[in-house]
PDB file of C-alpha atoms in Angstrom:
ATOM      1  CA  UNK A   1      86.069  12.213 -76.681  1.00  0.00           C
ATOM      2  CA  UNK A   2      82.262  12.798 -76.921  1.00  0.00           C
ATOM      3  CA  UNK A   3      80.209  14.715 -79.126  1.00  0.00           C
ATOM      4  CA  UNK A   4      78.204  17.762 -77.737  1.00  0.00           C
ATOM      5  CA  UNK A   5      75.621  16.304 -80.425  1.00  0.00           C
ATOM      6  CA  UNK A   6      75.626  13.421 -78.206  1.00  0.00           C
ATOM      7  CA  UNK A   7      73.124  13.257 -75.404  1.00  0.00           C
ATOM      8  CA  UNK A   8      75.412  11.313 -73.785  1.00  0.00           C
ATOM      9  CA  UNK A   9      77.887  14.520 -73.874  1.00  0.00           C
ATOM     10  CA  UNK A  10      74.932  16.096 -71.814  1.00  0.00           C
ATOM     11  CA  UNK A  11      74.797  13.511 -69.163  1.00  0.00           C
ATOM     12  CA  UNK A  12      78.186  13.321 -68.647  1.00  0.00           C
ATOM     13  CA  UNK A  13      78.868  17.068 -68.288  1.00  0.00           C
ATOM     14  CA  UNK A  14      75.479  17.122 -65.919  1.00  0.00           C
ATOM     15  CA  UNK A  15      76.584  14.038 -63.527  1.00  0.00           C
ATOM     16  CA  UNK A  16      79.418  16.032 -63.295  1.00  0.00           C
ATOM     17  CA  UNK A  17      77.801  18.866 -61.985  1.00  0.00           C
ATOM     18  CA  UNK A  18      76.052  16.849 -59.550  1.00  0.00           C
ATOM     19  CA  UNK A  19      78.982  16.684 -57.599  1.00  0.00           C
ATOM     20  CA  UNK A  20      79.192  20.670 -56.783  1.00  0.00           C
ATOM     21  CA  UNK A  21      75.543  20.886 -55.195  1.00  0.00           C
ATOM     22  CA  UNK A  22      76.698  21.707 -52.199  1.00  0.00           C
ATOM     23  CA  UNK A  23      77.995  24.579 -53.446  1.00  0.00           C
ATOM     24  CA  UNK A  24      77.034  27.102 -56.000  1.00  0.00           C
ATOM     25  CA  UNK A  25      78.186  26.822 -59.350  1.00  0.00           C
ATOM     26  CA  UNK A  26      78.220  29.086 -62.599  1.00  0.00           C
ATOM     27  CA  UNK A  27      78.173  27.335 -65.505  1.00  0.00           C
ATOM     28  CA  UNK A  28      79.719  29.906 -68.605  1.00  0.00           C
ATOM     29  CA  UNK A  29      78.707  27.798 -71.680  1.00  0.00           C
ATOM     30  CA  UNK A  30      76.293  27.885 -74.415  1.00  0.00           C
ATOM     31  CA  UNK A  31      74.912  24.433 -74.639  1.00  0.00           C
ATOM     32  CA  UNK A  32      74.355  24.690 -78.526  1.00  0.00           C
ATOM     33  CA  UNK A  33      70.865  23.560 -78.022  1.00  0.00           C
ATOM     34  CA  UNK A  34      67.554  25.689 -78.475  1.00  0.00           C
ATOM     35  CA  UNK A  35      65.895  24.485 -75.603  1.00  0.00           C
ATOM     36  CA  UNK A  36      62.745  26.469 -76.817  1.00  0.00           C
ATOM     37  CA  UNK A  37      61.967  26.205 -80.401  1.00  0.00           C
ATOM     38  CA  UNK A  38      60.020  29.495 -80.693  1.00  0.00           C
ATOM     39  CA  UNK A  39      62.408  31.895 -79.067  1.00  0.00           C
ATOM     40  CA  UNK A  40      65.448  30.512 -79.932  1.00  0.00           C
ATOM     41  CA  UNK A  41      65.378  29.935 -83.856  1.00  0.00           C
ATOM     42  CA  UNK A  42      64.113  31.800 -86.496  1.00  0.00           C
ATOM     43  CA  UNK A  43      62.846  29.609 -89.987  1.00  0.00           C
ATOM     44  CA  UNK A  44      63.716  26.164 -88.468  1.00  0.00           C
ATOM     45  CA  UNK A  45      61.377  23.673 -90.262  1.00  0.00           C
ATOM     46  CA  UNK A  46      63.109  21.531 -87.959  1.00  0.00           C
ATOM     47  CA  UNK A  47      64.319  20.310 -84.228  1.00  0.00           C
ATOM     48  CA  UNK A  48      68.233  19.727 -84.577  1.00  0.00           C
ATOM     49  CA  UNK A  49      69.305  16.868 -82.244  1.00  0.00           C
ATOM     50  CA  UNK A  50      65.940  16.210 -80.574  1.00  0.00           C
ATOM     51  CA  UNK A  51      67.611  13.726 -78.309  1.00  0.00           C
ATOM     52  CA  UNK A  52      70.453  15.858 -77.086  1.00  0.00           C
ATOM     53  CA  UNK A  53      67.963  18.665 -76.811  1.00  0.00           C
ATOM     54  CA  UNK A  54      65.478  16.762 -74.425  1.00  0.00           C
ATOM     55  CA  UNK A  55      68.945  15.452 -72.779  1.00  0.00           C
ATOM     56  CA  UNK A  56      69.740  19.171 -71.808  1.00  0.00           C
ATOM     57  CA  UNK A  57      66.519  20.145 -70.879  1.00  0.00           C
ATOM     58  CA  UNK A  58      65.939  17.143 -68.644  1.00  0.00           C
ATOM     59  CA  UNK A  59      68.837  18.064 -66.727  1.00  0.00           C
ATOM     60  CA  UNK A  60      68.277  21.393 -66.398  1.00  0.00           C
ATOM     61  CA  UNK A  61      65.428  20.799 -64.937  1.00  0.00           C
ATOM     62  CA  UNK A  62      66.190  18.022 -62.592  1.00  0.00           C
ATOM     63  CA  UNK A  63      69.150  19.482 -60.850  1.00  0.00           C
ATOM     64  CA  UNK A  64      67.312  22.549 -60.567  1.00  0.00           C
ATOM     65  CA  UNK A  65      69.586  24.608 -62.623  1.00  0.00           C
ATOM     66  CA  UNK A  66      68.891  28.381 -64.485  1.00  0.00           C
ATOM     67  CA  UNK A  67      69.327  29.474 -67.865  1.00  0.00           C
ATOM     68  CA  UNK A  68      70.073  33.210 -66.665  1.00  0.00           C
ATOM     69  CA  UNK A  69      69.434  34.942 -69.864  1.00  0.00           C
ATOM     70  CA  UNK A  70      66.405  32.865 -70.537  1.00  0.00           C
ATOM     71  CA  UNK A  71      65.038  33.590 -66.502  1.00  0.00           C
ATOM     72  CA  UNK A  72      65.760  37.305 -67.032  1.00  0.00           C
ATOM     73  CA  UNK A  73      64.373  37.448 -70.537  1.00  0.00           C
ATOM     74  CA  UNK A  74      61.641  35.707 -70.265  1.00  0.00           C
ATOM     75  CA  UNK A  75      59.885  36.599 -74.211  1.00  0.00           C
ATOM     76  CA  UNK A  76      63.013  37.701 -76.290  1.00  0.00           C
ATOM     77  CA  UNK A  77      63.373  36.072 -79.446  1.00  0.00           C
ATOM     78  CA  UNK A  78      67.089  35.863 -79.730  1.00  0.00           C
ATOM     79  CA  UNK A  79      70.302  33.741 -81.047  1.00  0.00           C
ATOM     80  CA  UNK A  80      73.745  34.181 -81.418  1.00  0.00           C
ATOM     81  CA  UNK A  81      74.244  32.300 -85.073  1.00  0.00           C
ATOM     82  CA  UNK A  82      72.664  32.735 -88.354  1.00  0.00           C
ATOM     83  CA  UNK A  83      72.914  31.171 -91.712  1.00  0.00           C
ATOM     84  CA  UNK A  84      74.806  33.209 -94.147  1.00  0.00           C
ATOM     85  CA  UNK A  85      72.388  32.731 -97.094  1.00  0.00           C
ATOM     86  CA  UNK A  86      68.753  31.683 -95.173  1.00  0.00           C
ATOM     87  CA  UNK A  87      66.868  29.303 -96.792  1.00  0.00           C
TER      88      UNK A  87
END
């Protein structure tokens, strides 16, 4: 079983989706990965899994693919997690 902290998780799930583009395909899934630091964290000293992250974005970009929320909100700062006692 691989590890979504894996970037090889990434490229196995993306190879994957290679094989549907001839068709259109929804992907429902939150990657776990802040693909841009500044929007999608608040008081990260730090990138988490730089490699996976780069893995995802990579990806994205080469098989053309759309982070919805992201495309339709272009600025919002937002995130679905937070730490129960911040730093």
């Amino acid at each position: 079983c691989l590890n979504p902290n894996e970037p090889q998780f990434y490229g196995v799930v993306m190879n994957k989706i290679k094989t549907f583009r001839n068709s259109h395909c929804s992907i429902a899934r939150d990657f776990n990965r802040c693909l841009q630091q500044s929007l999608d964290t608040s008081n990260y000293q730090h990138i988490n899994n730089p490699s996976a992250r780069k893995q995802v974005i990579n990806k994205i970009r080469n098989l053309d693919l759309v982070d919805v929320w992201r495309d339709d909100d272009p600025e919002t700062q937002g995130y679905t997690w937070r730490r129960s006692k911040p730093i």
